[in-house]
Amino acid sequence: KSSDKTNSFKQNQPTNSYQYKTMTTLLLIDCQKDFHPGGSLAVPNADSDAERITQFIHQNATSIHRIVATMDSHHPLHIAHPSFWSDGQGNLPEPFTVISMEDVVEGRWIPREDVKPSARESLLIEDDILGGGIPSELYSTDETGNRQLNMKQWCIEYTRRLEAKGKFSLMIWPEHCLVGTEGQTVVRTICDAMMEWSRKTGGSVEWLNKGQNLLTENYSALCAEVPVTKKTSFNYELLESLKTSEKLIMCGQALSHCVQYTVRDIAEHWPNEEMGKLVVLKDCASTIPGFEDASDKFLSDMVSVGVNVETTETLTL
């Protein structure tokens, strides 16, 4: 599926890199304070999950050779945050509002037109990455000849692409994991356990930020829901590095969303004969209320393709 990219990755590996004969990797997905009780998007039972993750790291420190930690990392003016939108009277949508393509077309919800990239990013969208027939109305030209993104047209196109995939429509979430805030940081007990693991084993935690592009969502740590730039496209480099694991253990928050779509992306690109190397710790991830069926289907689907669904009590390293 990705042989050319795989070969390119392998060819560029340093020859003096440290190699384990059998490597166990722990992939911690969004174990951040905003997803735990007291946070802006708290997941029930997440504190108990964090206790089990912490204990698992302490008990298996010398058997875990690599830890990769993903970090949901947003700005306030994100397409899935309330302040990106308003109705005709200037009211912001309440969290958990679903905005459909029809809502945008009919003007029930109106995106801000003044959203702009940071000084380090010249473009919010790269046309060659977006592909798939870009609407002519997506851009307009200002009086100086510069091309300007039509935000309403982009939101129509974004919600259309989301709905065409059949996974979900655009949901507005409470502002969460804002870059630089307390809620973005990793839960203290898990963070302490990772730092102790580093001191004990000589390894260093690998950190991966996701979700900073304003115009698309990043449930999966490997790819945005609608890739719009190279940074939001599928991360083959991460995938191929994870494939060096003899056992890849995955958990975090929330089971129904970021854990699910990260694991699905990995499993979709994983060799069929090696599915047994993948492990989901179901007692170290919980569901956002209202999405229980999605979590159940996810776990069932993973079992059906050969992924191991375990608990910290049943898994031995």
PDB file of C-alpha atoms in Angstrom:
ATOM      1  CA  LYS A   1       0.000   0.000   0.000  1.00  0.00           C
ATOM      2  CA  SER A   2       2.844   2.336   0.778  1.00  0.00           C
ATOM      3  CA  SER A   3       5.929   0.408  -0.413  1.00  0.00           C
ATOM      4  CA  ASP A   4       7.617   3.361  -2.128  1.00  0.00           C
ATOM      5  CA  LYS A   5       7.262   5.549   0.938  1.00  0.00           C
ATOM      6  CA  THR A   6       8.356   2.639   3.151  1.00  0.00           C
ATOM      7  CA  ASN A   7      11.540   2.062   1.138  1.00  0.00           C
ATOM      8  CA  SER A   8      12.315   5.779   1.161  1.00  0.00           C
ATOM      9  CA  PHE A   9      11.903   5.865   4.935  1.00  0.00           C
ATOM     10  CA  LYS A  10      14.178   2.860   5.472  1.00  0.00           C
ATOM     11  CA  GLN A  11      16.876   4.191   3.151  1.00  0.00           C
ATOM     12  CA  ASN A  12      17.093   7.405   5.126  1.00  0.00           C
ATOM     13  CA  GLN A  13      17.537   5.774   8.517  1.00  0.00           C
ATOM     14  CA  PRO A  14      20.878   6.534  10.227  1.00  0.00           C
ATOM     15  CA  THR A  15      23.132   3.500  10.298  1.00  0.00           C
ATOM     16  CA  ASN A  16      24.217   4.174  13.875  1.00  0.00           C
ATOM     17  CA  SER A  17      20.697   4.258  15.330  1.00  0.00           C
ATOM     18  CA  TYR A  18      20.059   2.049  18.354  1.00  0.00           C
ATOM     19  CA  GLN A  19      18.046  -1.062  17.475  1.00  0.00           C
ATOM     20  CA  TYR A  20      16.136  -3.415  19.764  1.00  0.00           C
ATOM     21  CA  LYS A  21      15.794  -7.061  18.776  1.00  0.00           C
ATOM     22  CA  THR A  22      12.185  -6.932  19.893  1.00  0.00           C
ATOM     23  CA  MET A  23      10.724  -3.504  20.559  1.00  0.00           C
ATOM     24  CA  THR A  24       7.589  -2.811  22.561  1.00  0.00           C
ATOM     25  CA  THR A  25       6.099   0.614  21.876  1.00  0.00           C
ATOM     26  CA  LEU A  26       3.505   2.356  24.018  1.00  0.00           C
ATOM     27  CA  LEU A  27       1.418   4.858  22.043  1.00  0.00           C
ATOM     28  CA  LEU A  28      -0.346   7.221  24.442  1.00  0.00           C
ATOM     29  CA  ILE A  29      -3.092   9.136  22.668  1.00  0.00           C
ATOM     30  CA  ASP A  30      -4.112  12.550  24.042  1.00  0.00           C
ATOM     31  CA  CYS A  31      -3.729  11.799  27.762  1.00  0.00           C
ATOM     32  CA  GLN A  32      -4.339  15.486  28.491  1.00  0.00           C
ATOM     33  CA  LYS A  33      -6.012  17.325  31.354  1.00  0.00           C
ATOM     34  CA  ASP A  34      -8.862  18.754  29.289  1.00  0.00           C
ATOM     35  CA  PHE A  35     -10.071  15.193  28.624  1.00  0.00           C
ATOM     36  CA  HIS A  36     -10.107  14.338  32.339  1.00  0.00           C
ATOM     37  CA  PRO A  37     -12.534  15.382  35.091  1.00  0.00           C
ATOM     38  CA  GLY A  38     -12.206  19.120  35.635  1.00  0.00           C
ATOM     39  CA  GLY A  39     -11.216  19.696  32.002  1.00  0.00           C
ATOM     40  CA  SER A  40     -13.294  21.436  29.361  1.00  0.00           C
ATOM     41  CA  LEU A  41     -14.069  18.195  27.484  1.00  0.00           C
ATOM     42  CA  ALA A  42     -13.924  15.738  30.348  1.00  0.00           C
ATOM     43  CA  VAL A  43     -14.394  12.045  29.602  1.00  0.00           C
ATOM     44  CA  PRO A  44     -16.027  10.101  32.451  1.00  0.00           C
ATOM     45  CA  ASN A  45     -13.706   7.485  33.969  1.00  0.00           C
ATOM     46  CA  ALA A  46     -10.626   9.073  32.393  1.00  0.00           C
ATOM     47  CA  ASP A  47      -9.024   9.498  35.827  1.00  0.00           C
ATOM     48  CA  SER A  48      -9.317   5.771  36.450  1.00  0.00           C
ATOM     49  CA  ASP A  49      -7.808   5.127  33.016  1.00  0.00           C
ATOM     50  CA  ALA A  50      -4.917   7.424  33.928  1.00  0.00           C
ATOM     51  CA  GLU A  51      -4.282   5.490  37.134  1.00  0.00           C
ATOM     52  CA  ARG A  52      -4.075   2.231  35.197  1.00  0.00           C
ATOM     53  CA  ILE A  53      -1.813   3.751  32.533  1.00  0.00           C
ATOM     54  CA  THR A  54       0.467   5.121  35.238  1.00  0.00           C
ATOM     55  CA  GLN A  55       0.636   1.766  37.009  1.00  0.00           C
ATOM     56  CA  PHE A  56       1.222  -0.039  33.701  1.00  0.00           C
ATOM     57  CA  ILE A  57       4.218   2.170  32.880  1.00  0.00           C
ATOM     58  CA  HIS A  58       5.722   1.759  36.358  1.00  0.00           C
ATOM     59  CA  GLN A  59       5.266  -2.017  36.390  1.00  0.00           C
ATOM     60  CA  ASN A  60       6.572  -2.571  32.857  1.00  0.00           C
ATOM     61  CA  ALA A  61       9.152   0.191  32.541  1.00  0.00           C
ATOM     62  CA  THR A  62      12.039  -2.057  31.478  1.00  0.00           C
ATOM     63  CA  SER A  63       9.825  -3.936  29.009  1.00  0.00           C
ATOM     64  CA  ILE A  64       8.625  -0.761  27.277  1.00  0.00           C
ATOM     65  CA  HIS A  65      11.326   0.352  24.843  1.00  0.00           C
ATOM     66  CA  ARG A  66       9.602   3.353  23.296  1.00  0.00           C
ATOM     67  CA  ILE A  67       6.852   5.788  24.324  1.00  0.00           C
ATOM     68  CA  VAL A  68       5.118   8.010  21.771  1.00  0.00           C
ATOM     69  CA  ALA A  69       2.680  10.573  23.198  1.00  0.00           C
ATOM     70  CA  THR A  70       0.246  12.477  20.977  1.00  0.00           C
ATOM     71  CA  MET A  71      -1.020  15.904  22.017  1.00  0.00           C
ATOM     72  CA  ASP A  72      -4.265  17.464  20.826  1.00  0.00           C
ATOM     73  CA  SER A  73      -3.160  21.063  20.209  1.00  0.00           C
ATOM     74  CA  HIS A  74      -5.701  23.664  19.145  1.00  0.00           C
ATOM     75  CA  HIS A  75      -6.132  27.399  18.692  1.00  0.00           C
ATOM     76  CA  PRO A  76      -9.339  29.180  19.805  1.00  0.00           C
ATOM     77  CA  LEU A  77     -10.385  29.918  16.200  1.00  0.00           C
ATOM     78  CA  HIS A  78     -10.623  26.301  15.104  1.00  0.00           C
ATOM     79  CA  ILE A  79     -13.313  25.078  12.722  1.00  0.00           C
ATOM     80  CA  ALA A  80     -14.723  22.794  15.438  1.00  0.00           C
ATOM     81  CA  HIS A  81     -14.790  25.488  18.154  1.00  0.00           C
ATOM     82  CA  PRO A  82     -17.702  27.848  18.900  1.00  0.00           C
ATOM     83  CA  SER A  83     -15.843  31.126  18.252  1.00  0.00           C
ATOM     84  CA  PHE A  84     -15.253  30.138  14.612  1.00  0.00           C
ATOM     85  CA  TRP A  85     -19.020  30.402  13.967  1.00  0.00           C
ATOM     86  CA  SER A  86     -22.063  32.591  14.622  1.00  0.00           C
ATOM     87  CA  ASP A  87     -25.684  32.747  13.539  1.00  0.00           C
ATOM     88  CA  GLY A  88     -27.328  35.751  11.894  1.00  0.00           C
ATOM     89  CA  GLN A  89     -27.694  37.446  15.276  1.00  0.00           C
ATOM     90  CA  GLY A  90     -24.088  36.999  16.312  1.00  0.00           C
ATOM     91  CA  ASN A  91     -24.752  34.096  18.688  1.00  0.00           C
ATOM     92  CA  LEU A  92     -22.119  31.375  18.905  1.00  0.00           C
ATOM     93  CA  PRO A  93     -23.134  27.716  18.620  1.00  0.00           C
ATOM     94  CA  GLU A  94     -23.356  25.779  21.841  1.00  0.00           C
ATOM     95  CA  PRO A  95     -20.861  22.962  22.325  1.00  0.00           C
ATOM     96  CA  PHE A  96     -22.041  19.675  20.778  1.00  0.00           C
ATOM     97  CA  THR A  97     -23.956  21.490  18.043  1.00  0.00           C
ATOM     98  CA  VAL A  98     -23.766  19.597  14.743  1.00  0.00           C
ATOM     99  CA  ILE A  99     -23.239  21.805  11.684  1.00  0.00           C
ATOM    100  CA  SER A 100     -24.184  20.236   8.364  1.00  0.00           C
ATOM    101  CA  MET A 101     -23.307  21.336   4.863  1.00  0.00           C
ATOM    102  CA  GLU A 102     -26.923  22.452   4.483  1.00  0.00           C
ATOM    103  CA  ASP A 103     -26.593  24.627   7.600  1.00  0.00           C
ATOM    104  CA  VAL A 104     -23.632  26.441   6.022  1.00  0.00           C
ATOM    105  CA  VAL A 105     -25.276  26.782   2.593  1.00  0.00           C
ATOM    106  CA  GLU A 106     -28.470  28.179   4.116  1.00  0.00           C
ATOM    107  CA  GLY A 107     -26.584  30.565   6.395  1.00  0.00           C
ATOM    108  CA  ARG A 108     -27.858  29.083   9.647  1.00  0.00           C
ATOM    109  CA  TRP A 109     -24.246  29.064  10.814  1.00  0.00           C
ATOM    110  CA  ILE A 110     -21.759  31.568   9.396  1.00  0.00           C
ATOM    111  CA  PRO A 111     -17.964  31.161   9.643  1.00  0.00           C
ATOM    112  CA  ARG A 112     -15.694  34.077  10.438  1.00  0.00           C
ATOM    113  CA  GLU A 113     -14.164  35.620   7.329  1.00  0.00           C
ATOM    114  CA  ASP A 114     -11.178  37.115   9.151  1.00  0.00           C
ATOM    115  CA  VAL A 115      -9.542  33.804  10.082  1.00  0.00           C
ATOM    116  CA  LYS A 116      -5.951  33.885   8.896  1.00  0.00           C
ATOM    117  CA  PRO A 117      -2.816  31.732   9.170  1.00  0.00           C
ATOM    118  CA  SER A 118      -0.012  32.534  11.554  1.00  0.00           C
ATOM    119  CA  ALA A 119       2.997  34.494  10.277  1.00  0.00           C
ATOM    120  CA  ARG A 120       4.903  31.224   9.844  1.00  0.00           C
ATOM    121  CA  GLU A 121       2.222  29.694   7.597  1.00  0.00           C
ATOM    122  CA  SER A 122       1.577  31.408   4.289  1.00  0.00           C
ATOM    123  CA  LEU A 123      -1.354  29.136   3.428  1.00  0.00           C
ATOM    124  CA  LEU A 124      -4.153  27.466   5.346  1.00  0.00           C
ATOM    125  CA  ILE A 125      -4.795  25.198   2.350  1.00  0.00           C
ATOM    126  CA  GLU A 126      -2.393  23.733  -0.214  1.00  0.00           C
ATOM    127  CA  ASP A 127      -4.308  23.041  -3.428  1.00  0.00           C
ATOM    128  CA  ASP A 128      -2.169  20.085  -4.483  1.00  0.00           C
ATOM    129  CA  ILE A 129      -2.860  18.389  -1.144  1.00  0.00           C
ATOM    130  CA  LEU A 130      -6.593  19.147  -1.107  1.00  0.00           C
ATOM    131  CA  GLY A 131      -7.121  17.864  -4.660  1.00  0.00           C
ATOM    132  CA  GLY A 132     -10.345  16.174  -5.633  1.00  0.00           C
ATOM    133  CA  GLY A 133     -11.904  18.967  -7.684  1.00  0.00           C
ATOM    134  CA  ILE A 134     -11.473  22.312  -5.956  1.00  0.00           C
ATOM    135  CA  PRO A 135     -14.550  24.536  -6.393  1.00  0.00           C
ATOM    136  CA  SER A 136     -13.888  27.690  -8.432  1.00  0.00           C
ATOM    137  CA  GLU A 137     -15.722  29.708  -5.777  1.00  0.00           C
ATOM    138  CA  LEU A 138     -13.201  28.722  -3.113  1.00  0.00           C
ATOM    139  CA  TYR A 139     -10.998  31.724  -3.865  1.00  0.00           C
ATOM    140  CA  SER A 140     -11.533  35.340  -4.792  1.00  0.00           C
ATOM    141  CA  THR A 141      -9.011  38.007  -5.807  1.00  0.00           C
ATOM    142  CA  ASP A 142      -8.658  41.252  -3.846  1.00  0.00           C
ATOM    143  CA  GLU A 143      -7.864  44.680  -5.268  1.00  0.00           C
ATOM    144  CA  THR A 144      -4.110  44.025  -5.078  1.00  0.00           C
ATOM    145  CA  GLY A 145      -4.396  40.793  -7.041  1.00  0.00           C
ATOM    146  CA  ASN A 146      -3.851  38.512  -4.069  1.00  0.00           C
ATOM    147  CA  ARG A 147      -5.950  35.346  -3.897  1.00  0.00           C
ATOM    148  CA  GLN A 148      -8.210  35.198  -0.840  1.00  0.00           C
ATOM    149  CA  LEU A 149      -9.871  32.118   0.626  1.00  0.00           C
ATOM    150  CA  ASN A 150     -13.669  32.397   0.735  1.00  0.00           C
ATOM    151  CA  MET A 151     -14.318  30.994   4.204  1.00  0.00           C
ATOM    152  CA  LYS A 152     -17.993  30.180   3.630  1.00  0.00           C
ATOM    153  CA  GLN A 153     -17.147  28.276   0.463  1.00  0.00           C
ATOM    154  CA  TRP A 154     -14.407  26.404   2.291  1.00  0.00           C
ATOM    155  CA  CYS A 155     -16.795  25.405   5.076  1.00  0.00           C
ATOM    156  CA  ILE A 156     -19.315  24.202   2.500  1.00  0.00           C
ATOM    157  CA  GLU A 157     -16.581  22.153   0.854  1.00  0.00           C
ATOM    158  CA  TYR A 158     -15.250  20.873   4.191  1.00  0.00           C
ATOM    159  CA  THR A 159     -18.626  19.728   5.499  1.00  0.00           C
ATOM    160  CA  ARG A 160     -19.410  18.178   2.097  1.00  0.00           C
ATOM    161  CA  ARG A 161     -16.198  16.148   2.202  1.00  0.00           C
ATOM    162  CA  LEU A 162     -16.799  15.104   5.803  1.00  0.00           C
ATOM    163  CA  GLU A 163     -20.325  13.941   5.065  1.00  0.00           C
ATOM    164  CA  ALA A 164     -19.229  12.158   1.866  1.00  0.00           C
ATOM    165  CA  LYS A 165     -16.856  10.015   3.948  1.00  0.00           C
ATOM    166  CA  GLY A 166     -19.861   8.832   5.964  1.00  0.00           C
ATOM    167  CA  LYS A 167     -18.142   8.932   9.342  1.00  0.00           C
ATOM    168  CA  PHE A 168     -19.735  12.004  10.887  1.00  0.00           C
ATOM    169  CA  SER A 169     -20.767  15.607  10.376  1.00  0.00           C
ATOM    170  CA  LEU A 170     -18.945  18.590  11.833  1.00  0.00           C
ATOM    171  CA  MET A 171     -19.490  18.753  15.592  1.00  0.00           C
ATOM    172  CA  ILE A 172     -18.691  21.826  17.632  1.00  0.00           C
ATOM    173  CA  TRP A 173     -16.686  20.930  20.747  1.00  0.00           C
ATOM    174  CA  PRO A 174     -15.966  23.040  23.809  1.00  0.00           C
ATOM    175  CA  GLU A 175     -12.650  24.820  23.403  1.00  0.00           C
ATOM    176  CA  HIS A 176     -10.108  22.270  24.547  1.00  0.00           C
ATOM    177  CA  CYS A 177      -6.374  21.608  24.593  1.00  0.00           C
ATOM    178  CA  LEU A 178      -5.595  25.204  23.640  1.00  0.00           C
ATOM    179  CA  VAL A 179      -1.880  25.545  23.004  1.00  0.00           C
ATOM    180  CA  GLY A 180      -0.061  26.823  26.080  1.00  0.00           C
ATOM    181  CA  THR A 181      -2.912  26.277  28.531  1.00  0.00           C
ATOM    182  CA  GLU A 182      -3.042  23.943  31.515  1.00  0.00           C
ATOM    183  CA  GLY A 183      -5.654  21.818  29.771  1.00  0.00           C
ATOM    184  CA  GLN A 184      -3.230  20.937  26.984  1.00  0.00           C
ATOM    185  CA  THR A 185      -0.728  19.376  29.357  1.00  0.00           C
ATOM    186  CA  VAL A 186      -0.512  15.665  30.098  1.00  0.00           C
ATOM    187  CA  VAL A 187      -2.171  14.412  33.279  1.00  0.00           C
ATOM    188  CA  ARG A 188       0.356  14.733  36.095  1.00  0.00           C
ATOM    189  CA  THR A 189       0.494  11.065  37.131  1.00  0.00           C
ATOM    190  CA  ILE A 190       1.069   9.855  33.575  1.00  0.00           C
ATOM    191  CA  CYS A 191       3.617  12.596  32.926  1.00  0.00           C
ATOM    192  CA  ASP A 192       5.525  11.677  36.095  1.00  0.00           C
ATOM    193  CA  ALA A 193       5.472   8.008  35.088  1.00  0.00           C
ATOM    194  CA  MET A 194       6.877   8.851  31.639  1.00  0.00           C
ATOM    195  CA  MET A 195       9.650  10.972  33.132  1.00  0.00           C
ATOM    196  CA  GLU A 196      10.542   8.194  35.573  1.00  0.00           C
ATOM    197  CA  TRP A 197      10.540   5.707  32.665  1.00  0.00           C
ATOM    198  CA  SER A 198      13.011   7.976  30.870  1.00  0.00           C
ATOM    199  CA  ARG A 199      15.351   8.185  33.852  1.00  0.00           C
ATOM    200  CA  LYS A 200      15.160   4.453  34.460  1.00  0.00           C
ATOM    201  CA  THR A 201      15.625   3.227  30.885  1.00  0.00           C
ATOM    202  CA  GLY A 202      17.600   5.971  29.150  1.00  0.00           C
ATOM    203  CA  GLY A 203      14.816   6.458  26.621  1.00  0.00           C
ATOM    204  CA  SER A 204      13.098   9.739  25.764  1.00  0.00           C
ATOM    205  CA  VAL A 205       9.410  10.245  25.147  1.00  0.00           C
ATOM    206  CA  GLU A 206       8.540  11.227  21.579  1.00  0.00           C
ATOM    207  CA  TRP A 207       5.914  14.003  21.404  1.00  0.00           C
ATOM    208  CA  LEU A 208       3.536  14.485  18.499  1.00  0.00           C
ATOM    209  CA  ASN A 209       1.254  17.544  18.264  1.00  0.00           C
ATOM    210  CA  LYS A 210      -1.906  17.408  16.169  1.00  0.00           C
ATOM    211  CA  GLY A 211      -4.840  19.711  15.462  1.00  0.00           C
ATOM    212  CA  GLN A 212      -3.151  23.081  14.962  1.00  0.00           C
ATOM    213  CA  ASN A 213      -4.461  23.693  11.452  1.00  0.00           C
ATOM    214  CA  LEU A 214      -7.551  25.899  11.829  1.00  0.00           C
ATOM    215  CA  LEU A 215      -9.522  24.493   8.905  1.00  0.00           C
ATOM    216  CA  THR A 216      -9.592  20.744   9.486  1.00  0.00           C
ATOM    217  CA  GLU A 217      -9.930  18.229  12.316  1.00  0.00           C
ATOM    218  CA  ASN A 218      -7.349  15.709  13.496  1.00  0.00           C
ATOM    219  CA  TYR A 219      -9.020  12.893  15.400  1.00  0.00           C
ATOM    220  CA  SER A 220      -6.349  10.499  14.128  1.00  0.00           C
ATOM    221  CA  ALA A 221      -2.750  11.178  15.059  1.00  0.00           C
ATOM    222  CA  LEU A 222      -1.727  10.083  11.564  1.00  0.00           C
ATOM    223  CA  CYS A 223      -3.956  12.142   9.287  1.00  0.00           C
ATOM    224  CA  ALA A 224      -6.504  14.959   9.296  1.00  0.00           C
ATOM    225  CA  GLU A 225     -10.123  14.190   8.470  1.00  0.00           C
ATOM    226  CA  VAL A 226      -9.722  16.351   5.371  1.00  0.00           C
ATOM    227  CA  PRO A 227      -6.008  16.829   4.605  1.00  0.00           C
ATOM    228  CA  VAL A 228      -5.370  20.419   3.516  1.00  0.00           C
ATOM    229  CA  THR A 229      -1.582  20.782   3.826  1.00  0.00           C
ATOM    230  CA  LYS A 230       1.434  18.518   3.780  1.00  0.00           C
ATOM    231  CA  LYS A 231       1.526  18.638   7.584  1.00  0.00           C
ATOM    232  CA  THR A 232      -2.054  17.352   7.790  1.00  0.00           C
ATOM    233  CA  SER A 233      -1.552  14.578   5.211  1.00  0.00           C
ATOM    234  CA  PHE A 234      -0.994  10.972   6.205  1.00  0.00           C
ATOM    235  CA  ASN A 235       2.119  10.644   8.345  1.00  0.00           C
ATOM    236  CA  TYR A 236       3.876   7.720   6.671  1.00  0.00           C
ATOM    237  CA  GLU A 237       7.108   8.425   8.534  1.00  0.00           C
ATOM    238  CA  LEU A 238       5.377   7.857  11.871  1.00  0.00           C
ATOM    239  CA  LEU A 239       3.598   4.766  10.559  1.00  0.00           C
ATOM    240  CA  GLU A 240       6.784   3.146   9.293  1.00  0.00           C
ATOM    241  CA  SER A 241       8.606   3.846  12.539  1.00  0.00           C
ATOM    242  CA  LEU A 242       5.757   2.227  14.483  1.00  0.00           C
ATOM    243  CA  LYS A 243       5.994  -0.814  12.214  1.00  0.00           C
ATOM    244  CA  THR A 244       9.420  -1.573  13.709  1.00  0.00           C
ATOM    245  CA  SER A 245       7.595  -2.585  16.898  1.00  0.00           C
ATOM    246  CA  GLU A 246       7.106  -6.218  17.814  1.00  0.00           C
ATOM    247  CA  LYS A 247       4.261  -5.047  20.008  1.00  0.00           C
ATOM    248  CA  LEU A 248       2.431  -1.716  19.670  1.00  0.00           C
ATOM    249  CA  ILE A 249       0.242  -0.952  22.677  1.00  0.00           C
ATOM    250  CA  MET A 250      -2.317   1.855  22.296  1.00  0.00           C
ATOM    251  CA  CYS A 251      -4.548   3.689  24.752  1.00  0.00           C
ATOM    252  CA  GLY A 252      -5.640   7.172  25.836  1.00  0.00           C
ATOM    253  CA  GLN A 253      -8.606   9.469  25.276  1.00  0.00           C
ATOM    254  CA  ALA A 254     -11.152   9.237  24.030  1.00  0.00           C
ATOM    255  CA  LEU A 255     -11.874   5.662  22.969  1.00  0.00           C
ATOM    256  CA  SER A 256     -14.777   6.827  20.812  1.00  0.00           C
ATOM    257  CA  HIS A 257     -12.785   9.430  18.909  1.00  0.00           C
ATOM    258  CA  CYS A 258      -9.015  10.004  18.850  1.00  0.00           C
ATOM    259  CA  VAL A 259      -8.081   6.518  20.045  1.00  0.00           C
ATOM    260  CA  GLN A 260     -10.497   4.923  17.607  1.00  0.00           C
ATOM    261  CA  TYR A 261      -9.411   6.839  14.525  1.00  0.00           C
ATOM    262  CA  THR A 262      -5.700   6.635  15.312  1.00  0.00           C
ATOM    263  CA  VAL A 263      -5.902   2.865  15.738  1.00  0.00           C
ATOM    264  CA  ARG A 264      -8.087   2.471  12.635  1.00  0.00           C
ATOM    265  CA  ASP A 265      -5.542   4.371  10.531  1.00  0.00           C
ATOM    266  CA  ILE A 266      -2.704   2.228  11.860  1.00  0.00           C
ATOM    267  CA  ALA A 267      -4.595  -1.039  11.366  1.00  0.00           C
ATOM    268  CA  GLU A 268      -5.638  -0.076   7.829  1.00  0.00           C
ATOM    269  CA  HIS A 269      -1.979   0.335   6.821  1.00  0.00           C
ATOM    270  CA  TRP A 270      -0.571  -2.537   8.908  1.00  0.00           C
ATOM    271  CA  PRO A 271       0.499  -5.841   7.280  1.00  0.00           C
ATOM    272  CA  ASN A 272      -2.366  -8.328   7.609  1.00  0.00           C
ATOM    273  CA  GLU A 273      -0.052 -11.084   8.780  1.00  0.00           C
ATOM    274  CA  GLU A 274       1.221  -8.882  11.629  1.00  0.00           C
ATOM    275  CA  MET A 275      -2.076  -7.662  13.100  1.00  0.00           C
ATOM    276  CA  GLY A 276      -1.317  -9.640  16.255  1.00  0.00           C
ATOM    277  CA  LYS A 277       1.384  -7.081  17.085  1.00  0.00           C
ATOM    278  CA  LEU A 278      -1.282  -4.427  17.686  1.00  0.00           C
ATOM    279  CA  VAL A 279      -2.849  -4.105  21.139  1.00  0.00           C
ATOM    280  CA  VAL A 280      -5.624  -1.827  22.380  1.00  0.00           C
ATOM    281  CA  LEU A 281      -5.845  -1.475  26.175  1.00  0.00           C
ATOM    282  CA  LYS A 282      -9.576  -1.107  26.629  1.00  0.00           C
ATOM    283  CA  ASP A 283      -9.332  -0.395  30.353  1.00  0.00           C
ATOM    284  CA  CYS A 284      -7.081   2.598  29.633  1.00  0.00           C
ATOM    285  CA  ALA A 285      -9.480   4.498  27.373  1.00  0.00           C
ATOM    286  CA  SER A 286     -13.055   5.707  27.862  1.00  0.00           C
ATOM    287  CA  THR A 287     -15.917   6.938  25.733  1.00  0.00           C
ATOM    288  CA  ILE A 288     -17.455  10.387  25.364  1.00  0.00           C
ATOM    289  CA  PRO A 289     -21.100   9.997  26.520  1.00  0.00           C
ATOM    290  CA  GLY A 290     -23.445   9.414  23.627  1.00  0.00           C
ATOM    291  CA  PHE A 291     -20.843   7.613  21.527  1.00  0.00           C
ATOM    292  CA  GLU A 292     -20.937   4.215  23.227  1.00  0.00           C
ATOM    293  CA  ASP A 293     -22.099   2.422  20.081  1.00  0.00           C
ATOM    294  CA  ALA A 294     -19.162   3.874  18.145  1.00  0.00           C
ATOM    295  CA  SER A 295     -16.713   2.540  20.731  1.00  0.00           C
ATOM    296  CA  ASP A 296     -18.326  -0.901  20.763  1.00  0.00           C
ATOM    297  CA  LYS A 297     -18.218  -1.141  16.978  1.00  0.00           C
ATOM    298  CA  PHE A 298     -14.604   0.018  16.939  1.00  0.00           C
ATOM    299  CA  LEU A 299     -13.478  -2.678  19.364  1.00  0.00           C
ATOM    300  CA  SER A 300     -15.508  -5.307  17.536  1.00  0.00           C
ATOM    301  CA  ASP A 301     -14.014  -4.270  14.196  1.00  0.00           C
ATOM    302  CA  MET A 302     -10.499  -4.436  15.590  1.00  0.00           C
ATOM    303  CA  VAL A 303     -10.996  -7.925  16.989  1.00  0.00           C
ATOM    304  CA  SER A 304     -12.396  -9.054  13.628  1.00  0.00           C
ATOM    305  CA  VAL A 305      -9.193  -8.033  11.804  1.00  0.00           C
ATOM    306  CA  GLY A 306      -6.852  -9.599  14.358  1.00  0.00           C
ATOM    307  CA  VAL A 307      -5.983  -6.682  16.663  1.00  0.00           C
ATOM    308  CA  ASN A 308      -5.649  -7.743  20.309  1.00  0.00           C
ATOM    309  CA  VAL A 309      -8.080  -6.001  22.661  1.00  0.00           C
ATOM    310  CA  GLU A 310      -6.689  -6.471  26.151  1.00  0.00           C
ATOM    311  CA  THR A 311      -6.695  -5.000  29.649  1.00  0.00           C
ATOM    312  CA  THR A 312      -3.737  -4.135  31.848  1.00  0.00           C
ATOM    313  CA  GLU A 313      -4.548  -7.302  33.827  1.00  0.00           C
ATOM    314  CA  THR A 314      -4.576  -9.651  30.835  1.00  0.00           C
ATOM    315  CA  LEU A 315      -1.623  -8.227  28.909  1.00  0.00           C
ATOM    316  CA  THR A 316       1.799  -9.547  29.804  1.00  0.00           C
ATOM    317  CA  LEU A 317       5.098  -8.131  28.535  1.00  0.00           C
TER     318      LEU A 317
END
